[in-house]
């Protein structure tokens, strides 16, 4: 009987706890990817703004922001390596 054959097939084991952990890791990976991209874009923006600004004080702020974002990007990349 076809129904008995279908019912006799073994279903794959599913561990909800393990799946939750995998889902959290995927979510963290995705968040890190988004964060890295945002930091890279910010660094590029601040670098460009720092070279194009007319006011030296404004240029200093853009350079500071660029350095700040570089430090944050380094932290995100270190976190990525740990995953």
PDB file of N, CA and C in Angstrom:
ATOM      1  N   UNK A   1       0.849  -1.186   0.000  1.00  0.00           N
ATOM      2  CA  UNK A   1       0.000   0.000   0.000  1.00  0.00           C
ATOM      3  C   UNK A   1       0.893   1.247   0.000  1.00  0.00           C
ATOM      4  N   UNK A   2       0.569   2.174  -0.860  1.00  0.00           N
ATOM      5  CA  UNK A   2       1.380   3.376  -1.044  1.00  0.00           C
ATOM      6  C   UNK A   2       1.439   4.224   0.223  1.00  0.00           C
ATOM      7  N   UNK A   3       0.340   4.319   0.942  1.00  0.00           N
ATOM      8  CA  UNK A   3       0.291   5.119   2.161  1.00  0.00           C
ATOM      9  C   UNK A   3       1.235   4.559   3.216  1.00  0.00           C
ATOM     10  N   UNK A   4       1.300   3.252   3.364  1.00  0.00           N
ATOM     11  CA  UNK A   4       2.192   2.631   4.340  1.00  0.00           C
ATOM     12  C   UNK A   4       3.649   2.868   3.956  1.00  0.00           C
ATOM     13  N   UNK A   5       3.934   2.827   2.661  1.00  0.00           N
ATOM     14  CA  UNK A   5       5.300   3.073   2.215  1.00  0.00           C
ATOM     15  C   UNK A   5       5.730   4.502   2.555  1.00  0.00           C
ATOM     16  N   UNK A   6       4.837   5.435   2.338  1.00  0.00           N
ATOM     17  CA  UNK A   6       5.152   6.831   2.647  1.00  0.00           C
ATOM     18  C   UNK A   6       5.348   7.027   4.147  1.00  0.00           C
ATOM     19  N   UNK A   7       4.492   6.398   4.947  1.00  0.00           N
ATOM     20  CA  UNK A   7       4.582   6.536   6.397  1.00  0.00           C
ATOM     21  C   UNK A   7       5.813   5.849   6.960  1.00  0.00           C
ATOM     22  N   UNK A   8       6.308   4.834   6.277  1.00  0.00           N
ATOM     23  CA  UNK A   8       7.449   4.089   6.792  1.00  0.00           C
ATOM     24  C   UNK A   8       8.774   4.810   6.539  1.00  0.00           C
ATOM     25  N   UNK A   9       8.767   5.793   5.669  1.00  0.00           N
ATOM     26  CA  UNK A   9       9.992   6.556   5.419  1.00  0.00           C
ATOM     27  C   UNK A   9      10.355   7.320   6.682  1.00  0.00           C
ATOM     28  N   UNK A  10      11.640   7.299   6.970  1.00  0.00           N
ATOM     29  CA  UNK A  10      12.080   8.019   8.162  1.00  0.00           C
ATOM     30  C   UNK A  10      12.141   9.509   7.884  1.00  0.00           C
ATOM     31  N   UNK A  11      11.594  10.254   8.807  1.00  0.00           N
ATOM     32  CA  UNK A  11      11.674  11.700   8.717  1.00  0.00           C
ATOM     33  C   UNK A  11      13.006  12.158   9.303  1.00  0.00           C
ATOM     34  N   UNK A  12      13.569  13.192   8.762  1.00  0.00           N
ATOM     35  CA  UNK A  12      14.822  13.683   9.335  1.00  0.00           C
ATOM     36  C   UNK A  12      14.583  14.197  10.747  1.00  0.00           C
ATOM     37  N   UNK A  13      15.587  13.973  11.599  1.00  0.00           N
ATOM     38  CA  UNK A  13      15.468  14.465  12.965  1.00  0.00           C
ATOM     39  C   UNK A  13      15.583  15.980  12.950  1.00  0.00           C
ATOM     40  N   UNK A  14      14.799  16.609  13.792  1.00  0.00           N
ATOM     41  CA  UNK A  14      14.810  18.061  13.874  1.00  0.00           C
ATOM     42  C   UNK A  14      14.967  18.452  15.324  1.00  0.00           C
ATOM     43  N   UNK A  15      15.987  19.209  15.611  1.00  0.00           N
ATOM     44  CA  UNK A  15      16.234  19.681  16.960  1.00  0.00           C
ATOM     45  C   UNK A  15      16.005  21.195  16.963  1.00  0.00           C
ATOM     46  N   UNK A  16      14.906  21.602  17.557  1.00  0.00           N
ATOM     47  CA  UNK A  16      14.528  23.018  17.544  1.00  0.00           C
ATOM     48  C   UNK A  16      15.568  23.890  18.235  1.00  0.00           C
ATOM     49  N   UNK A  17      16.186  23.384  19.303  1.00  0.00           N
ATOM     50  CA  UNK A  17      17.197  24.159  20.021  1.00  0.00           C
ATOM     51  C   UNK A  17      18.404  24.428  19.130  1.00  0.00           C
ATOM     52  N   UNK A  18      18.878  23.379  18.447  1.00  0.00           N
ATOM     53  CA  UNK A  18      20.013  23.555  17.539  1.00  0.00           C
ATOM     54  C   UNK A  18      19.651  24.494  16.395  1.00  0.00           C
ATOM     55  N   UNK A  19      18.440  24.404  15.907  1.00  0.00           N
ATOM     56  CA  UNK A  19      18.012  25.279  14.817  1.00  0.00           C
ATOM     57  C   UNK A  19      17.968  26.731  15.275  1.00  0.00           C
ATOM     58  N   UNK A  20      17.516  26.971  16.516  1.00  0.00           N
ATOM     59  CA  UNK A  20      17.495  28.336  17.041  1.00  0.00           C
ATOM     60  C   UNK A  20      18.900  28.922  17.089  1.00  0.00           C
ATOM     61  N   UNK A  21      19.867  28.104  17.509  1.00  0.00           N
ATOM     62  CA  UNK A  21      21.255  28.562  17.567  1.00  0.00           C
ATOM     63  C   UNK A  21      21.751  28.900  16.165  1.00  0.00           C
ATOM     64  N   UNK A  22      21.458  28.037  15.198  1.00  0.00           N
ATOM     65  CA  UNK A  22      21.873  28.296  13.819  1.00  0.00           C
ATOM     66  C   UNK A  22      21.224  29.565  13.286  1.00  0.00           C
ATOM     67  N   UNK A  23      19.941  29.760  13.595  1.00  0.00           N
ATOM     68  CA  UNK A  23      19.234  30.963  13.150  1.00  0.00           C
ATOM     69  C   UNK A  23      19.866  32.221  13.746  1.00  0.00           C
ATOM     70  N   UNK A  24      20.219  32.170  15.042  1.00  0.00           N
ATOM     71  CA  UNK A  24      20.848  33.320  15.692  1.00  0.00           C
ATOM     72  C   UNK A  24      22.190  33.636  15.052  1.00  0.00           C
ATOM     73  N   UNK A  25      22.961  32.589  14.720  1.00  0.00           N
ATOM     74  CA  UNK A  25      24.257  32.804  14.079  1.00  0.00           C
ATOM     75  C   UNK A  25      24.078  33.432  12.706  1.00  0.00           C
ATOM     76  N   UNK A  26      23.074  32.959  11.966  1.00  0.00           N
ATOM     77  CA  UNK A  26      22.812  33.543  10.650  1.00  0.00           C
ATOM     78  C   UNK A  26      22.390  34.997  10.780  1.00  0.00           C
ATOM     79  N   UNK A  27      21.558  35.283  11.769  1.00  0.00           N
ATOM     80  CA  UNK A  27      21.115  36.655  11.984  1.00  0.00           C
ATOM     81  C   UNK A  27      22.293  37.547  12.360  1.00  0.00           C
ATOM     82  N   UNK A  28      23.202  37.026  13.201  1.00  0.00           N
ATOM     83  CA  UNK A  28      24.370  37.815  13.591  1.00  0.00           C
ATOM     84  C   UNK A  28      25.295  38.016  12.394  1.00  0.00           C
ATOM     85  N   UNK A  29      25.468  36.973  11.582  1.00  0.00           N
ATOM     86  CA  UNK A  29      26.275  37.101  10.364  1.00  0.00           C
ATOM     87  C   UNK A  29      25.712  38.188   9.461  1.00  0.00           C
ATOM     88  N   UNK A  30      24.404  38.166   9.287  1.00  0.00           N
ATOM     89  CA  UNK A  30      23.753  39.156   8.430  1.00  0.00           C
ATOM     90  C   UNK A  30      23.921  40.559   8.998  1.00  0.00           C
ATOM     91  N   UNK A  31      23.730  40.696  10.294  1.00  0.00           N
ATOM     92  CA  UNK A  31      23.883  42.001  10.938  1.00  0.00           C
ATOM     93  C   UNK A  31      25.318  42.506  10.802  1.00  0.00           C
ATOM     94  N   UNK A  32      26.282  41.607  10.964  1.00  0.00           N
ATOM     95  CA  UNK A  32      27.679  42.007  10.813  1.00  0.00           C
ATOM     96  C   UNK A  32      27.983  42.432   9.381  1.00  0.00           C
ATOM     97  N   UNK A  33      27.462  41.687   8.420  1.00  0.00           N
ATOM     98  CA  UNK A  33      27.672  42.050   7.012  1.00  0.00           C
ATOM     99  C   UNK A  33      27.128  43.449   6.721  1.00  0.00           C
ATOM    100  N   UNK A  34      25.935  43.719   7.232  1.00  0.00           N
ATOM    101  CA  UNK A  34      25.317  45.035   7.033  1.00  0.00           C
ATOM    102  C   UNK A  34      26.149  46.118   7.726  1.00  0.00           C
ATOM    103  N   UNK A  35      26.597  45.822   8.948  1.00  0.00           N
ATOM    104  CA  UNK A  35      27.408  46.778   9.699  1.00  0.00           C
ATOM    105  C   UNK A  35      28.731  47.084   9.019  1.00  0.00           C
ATOM    106  N   UNK A  36      29.391  46.050   8.509  1.00  0.00           N
ATOM    107  CA  UNK A  36      30.667  46.240   7.811  1.00  0.00           C
ATOM    108  C   UNK A  36      30.469  47.121   6.583  1.00  0.00           C
ATOM    109  N   UNK A  37      29.434  46.838   5.825  1.00  0.00           N
ATOM    110  CA  UNK A  37      29.158  47.632   4.620  1.00  0.00           C
ATOM    111  C   UNK A  37      28.869  49.091   4.991  1.00  0.00           C
ATOM    112  N   UNK A  38      28.099  49.299   6.036  1.00  0.00           N
ATOM    113  CA  UNK A  38      27.777  50.660   6.470  1.00  0.00           C
ATOM    114  C   UNK A  38      29.036  51.403   6.920  1.00  0.00           C
ATOM    115  N   UNK A  39      29.910  50.715   7.647  1.00  0.00           N
ATOM    116  CA  UNK A  39      31.154  51.342   8.097  1.00  0.00           C
ATOM    117  C   UNK A  39      32.044  51.697   6.912  1.00  0.00           C
ATOM    118  N   UNK A  40      32.156  50.787   5.959  1.00  0.00           N
ATOM    119  CA  UNK A  40      32.976  51.055   4.770  1.00  0.00           C
ATOM    120  C   UNK A  40      32.439  52.260   3.998  1.00  0.00           C
ATOM    121  N   UNK A  41      31.127  52.321   3.849  1.00  0.00           N
ATOM    122  CA  UNK A  41      30.509  53.460   3.157  1.00  0.00           C
ATOM    123  C   UNK A  41      30.753  54.767   3.918  1.00  0.00           C
ATOM    124  N   UNK A  42      30.644  54.702   5.241  1.00  0.00           N
ATOM    125  CA  UNK A  42      30.871  55.894   6.066  1.00  0.00           C
ATOM    126  C   UNK A  42      32.315  56.368   5.953  1.00  0.00           C
ATOM    127  N   UNK A  43      33.241  55.431   5.998  1.00  0.00           N
ATOM    128  CA  UNK A  43      34.660  55.781   5.878  1.00  0.00           C
ATOM    129  C   UNK A  43      34.918  56.476   4.546  1.00  0.00           C
ATOM    130  N   UNK A  44      34.377  55.916   3.482  1.00  0.00           N
ATOM    131  CA  UNK A  44      34.543  56.538   2.160  1.00  0.00           C
ATOM    132  C   UNK A  44      33.951  57.947   2.133  1.00  0.00           C
ATOM    133  N   UNK A  45      32.760  58.101   2.710  1.00  0.00           N
ATOM    134  CA  UNK A  45      32.104  59.410   2.734  1.00  0.00           C
ATOM    135  C   UNK A  45      32.938  60.424   3.516  1.00  0.00           C
ATOM    136  N   UNK A  46      33.377  60.053   4.734  1.00  0.00           N
ATOM    137  CA  UNK A  46      34.142  60.982   5.566  1.00  0.00           C
ATOM    138  C   UNK A  46      35.497  61.310   4.942  1.00  0.00           C
ATOM    139  N   UNK A  47      36.115  60.324   4.301  1.00  0.00           N
ATOM    140  CA  UNK A  47      37.396  60.566   3.634  1.00  0.00           C
ATOM    141  C   UNK A  47      37.210  61.609   2.520  1.00  0.00           C
ATOM    142  N   UNK A  48      36.190  61.406   1.716  1.00  0.00           N
ATOM    143  CA  UNK A  48      35.918  62.334   0.613  1.00  0.00           C
ATOM    144  C   UNK A  48      35.561  63.722   1.152  1.00  0.00           C
ATOM    145  N   UNK A  49      34.693  63.764   2.144  1.00  0.00           N
ATOM    146  CA  UNK A  49      34.285  65.047   2.726  1.00  0.00           C
ATOM    147  C   UNK A  49      35.480  65.764   3.349  1.00  0.00           C
ATOM    148  N   UNK A  50      36.367  65.003   3.964  1.00  0.00           N
ATOM    149  CA  UNK A  50      37.548  65.597   4.591  1.00  0.00           C
ATOM    150  C   UNK A  50      38.516  66.206   3.601  1.00  0.00           C
ATOM    151  N   UNK A  51      38.536  65.688   2.399  1.00  0.00           N
ATOM    152  CA  UNK A  51      39.438  66.245   1.385  1.00  0.00           C
ATOM    153  C   UNK A  51      38.790  67.376   0.595  1.00  0.00           C
ATOM    154  N   UNK A  52      37.469  67.426   0.591  1.00  0.00           N
ATOM    155  CA  UNK A  52      36.766  68.440  -0.201  1.00  0.00           C
ATOM    156  C   UNK A  52      36.292  69.645   0.607  1.00  0.00           C
ATOM    157  N   UNK A  53      36.346  69.560   1.922  1.00  0.00           N
ATOM    158  CA  UNK A  53      35.802  70.658   2.731  1.00  0.00           C
ATOM    159  C   UNK A  53      36.698  71.894   2.631  1.00  0.00           C
ATOM    160  N   UNK A  54      36.095  73.034   2.853  1.00  0.00           N
ATOM    161  CA  UNK A  54      36.799  74.321   2.761  1.00  0.00           C
ATOM    162  C   UNK A  54      37.287  74.810   4.128  1.00  0.00           C
ATOM    163  N   UNK A  55      36.604  74.389   5.162  1.00  0.00           N
ATOM    164  CA  UNK A  55      36.898  74.847   6.520  1.00  0.00           C
ATOM    165  C   UNK A  55      37.796  73.823   7.219  1.00  0.00           C
ATOM    166  N   UNK A  56      38.953  74.258   7.695  1.00  0.00           N
ATOM    167  CA  UNK A  56      39.901  73.327   8.324  1.00  0.00           C
ATOM    168  C   UNK A  56      39.293  72.639   9.548  1.00  0.00           C
ATOM    169  N   UNK A  57      38.524  73.375  10.315  1.00  0.00           N
ATOM    170  CA  UNK A  57      37.889  72.753  11.499  1.00  0.00           C
ATOM    171  C   UNK A  57      36.918  71.657  11.064  1.00  0.00           C
ATOM    172  N   UNK A  58      36.172  71.905  10.007  1.00  0.00           N
ATOM    173  CA  UNK A  58      35.279  70.876   9.476  1.00  0.00           C
ATOM    174  C   UNK A  58      36.057  69.677   8.968  1.00  0.00           C
ATOM    175  N   UNK A  59      37.189  69.941   8.328  1.00  0.00           N
ATOM    176  CA  UNK A  59      38.035  68.843   7.835  1.00  0.00           C
ATOM    177  C   UNK A  59      38.532  67.979   8.989  1.00  0.00           C
ATOM    178  N   UNK A  60      38.899  68.623  10.090  1.00  0.00           N
ATOM    179  CA  UNK A  60      39.355  67.884  11.270  1.00  0.00           C
ATOM    180  C   UNK A  60      38.264  66.953  11.777  1.00  0.00           C
ATOM    181  N   UNK A  61      37.048  67.433  11.791  1.00  0.00           N
ATOM    182  CA  UNK A  61      35.923  66.609  12.258  1.00  0.00           C
ATOM    183  C   UNK A  61      35.729  65.406  11.344  1.00  0.00           C
ATOM    184  N   UNK A  62      35.791  65.628  10.037  1.00  0.00           N
ATOM    185  CA  UNK A  62      35.637  64.508   9.104  1.00  0.00           C
ATOM    186  C   UNK A  62      36.766  63.487   9.264  1.00  0.00           C
ATOM    187  N   UNK A  63      37.984  63.964   9.492  1.00  0.00           N
ATOM    188  CA  UNK A  63      39.108  63.028   9.701  1.00  0.00           C
ATOM    189  C   UNK A  63      38.910  62.236  10.992  1.00  0.00           C
ATOM    190  N   UNK A  64      38.418  62.927  12.037  1.00  0.00           N
ATOM    191  CA  UNK A  64      38.156  62.238  13.296  1.00  0.00           C
ATOM    192  C   UNK A  64      37.080  61.166  13.098  1.00  0.00           C
ATOM    193  N   UNK A  65      36.015  61.523  12.389  1.00  0.00           N
ATOM    194  CA  UNK A  65      34.942  60.562  12.126  1.00  0.00           C
ATOM    195  C   UNK A  65      35.450  59.378  11.309  1.00  0.00           C
ATOM    196  N   UNK A  66      36.303  59.644  10.343  1.00  0.00           N
ATOM    197  CA  UNK A  66      36.880  58.563   9.541  1.00  0.00           C
ATOM    198  C   UNK A  66      37.677  57.609  10.430  1.00  0.00           C
ATOM    199  N   UNK A  67      38.517  58.148  11.309  1.00  0.00           N
ATOM    200  CA  UNK A  67      39.295  57.307  12.226  1.00  0.00           C
ATOM    201  C   UNK A  67      38.389  56.517  13.162  1.00  0.00           C
ATOM    202  N   UNK A  68      37.346  57.175  13.665  1.00  0.00           N
ATOM    203  CA  UNK A  68      36.398  56.509  14.558  1.00  0.00           C
ATOM    204  C   UNK A  68      35.745  55.320  13.855  1.00  0.00           C
ATOM    205  N   UNK A  69      35.306  55.527  12.619  1.00  0.00           N
ATOM    206  CA  UNK A  69      34.652  54.456  11.862  1.00  0.00           C
ATOM    207  C   UNK A  69      35.633  53.327  11.552  1.00  0.00           C
ATOM    208  N   UNK A  70      36.888  53.653  11.304  1.00  0.00           N
ATOM    209  CA  UNK A  70      37.900  52.621  11.051  1.00  0.00           C
ATOM    210  C   UNK A  70      38.064  51.718  12.273  1.00  0.00           C
ATOM    211  N   UNK A  71      38.061  52.325  13.462  1.00  0.00           N
ATOM    212  CA  UNK A  71      38.177  51.535  14.695  1.00  0.00           C
ATOM    213  C   UNK A  71      36.961  50.627  14.858  1.00  0.00           C
ATOM    214  N   UNK A  72      35.796  51.165  14.584  1.00  0.00           N
ATOM    215  CA  UNK A  72      34.580  50.369  14.704  1.00  0.00           C
ATOM    216  C   UNK A  72      34.571  49.239  13.678  1.00  0.00           C
ATOM    217  N   UNK A  73      35.011  49.522  12.460  1.00  0.00           N
ATOM    218  CA  UNK A  73      35.097  48.497  11.419  1.00  0.00           C
ATOM    219  C   UNK A  73      36.040  47.376  11.849  1.00  0.00           C
ATOM    220  N   UNK A  74      37.146  47.735  12.456  1.00  0.00           N
ATOM    221  CA  UNK A  74      38.102  46.730  12.948  1.00  0.00           C
ATOM    222  C   UNK A  74      37.440  45.820  13.985  1.00  0.00           C
ATOM    223  N   UNK A  75      36.652  46.409  14.883  1.00  0.00           N
ATOM    224  CA  UNK A  75      35.941  45.622  15.894  1.00  0.00           C
ATOM    225  C   UNK A  75      34.949  44.662  15.244  1.00  0.00           C
ATOM    226  N   UNK A  76      34.226  45.135  14.245  1.00  0.00           N
ATOM    227  CA  UNK A  76      33.257  44.273  13.558  1.00  0.00           C
ATOM    228  C   UNK A  76      33.961  43.111  12.857  1.00  0.00           C
ATOM    229  N   UNK A  77      35.081  43.394  12.230  1.00  0.00           N
ATOM    230  CA  UNK A  77      35.817  42.330  11.532  1.00  0.00           C
ATOM    231  C   UNK A  77      36.390  41.312  12.508  1.00  0.00           C
ATOM    232  N   UNK A  78      36.808  41.763  13.687  1.00  0.00           N
ATOM    233  CA  UNK A  78      37.272  40.828  14.711  1.00  0.00           C
ATOM    234  C   UNK A  78      36.124  39.935  15.164  1.00  0.00           C
ATOM    235  N   UNK A  79      34.958  40.517  15.293  1.00  0.00           N
ATOM    236  CA  UNK A  79      33.768  39.741  15.684  1.00  0.00           C
ATOM    237  C   UNK A  79      33.430  38.713  14.609  1.00  0.00           C
ATOM    238  N   UNK A  80      33.556  39.099  13.340  1.00  0.00           N
ATOM    239  CA  UNK A  80      33.287  38.169  12.240  1.00  0.00           C
ATOM    240  C   UNK A  80      34.210  36.956  12.312  1.00  0.00           C
ATOM    241  N   UNK A  81      35.468  37.186  12.648  1.00  0.00           N
ATOM    242  CA  UNK A  81      36.437  36.087  12.719  1.00  0.00           C
ATOM    243  C   UNK A  81      36.082  35.091  13.821  1.00  0.00           C
ATOM    244  N   UNK A  82      35.438  35.578  14.879  1.00  0.00           N
ATOM    245  CA  UNK A  82      35.076  34.711  16.000  1.00  0.00           C
ATOM    246  C   UNK A  82      33.899  33.801  15.685  1.00  0.00           C
ATOM    247  N   UNK A  83      33.109  34.159  14.677  1.00  0.00           N
ATOM    248  CA  UNK A  83      31.925  33.347  14.337  1.00  0.00           C
ATOM    249  C   UNK A  83      32.289  32.122  13.543  1.00  0.00           C
TER     250      UNK A  83
END
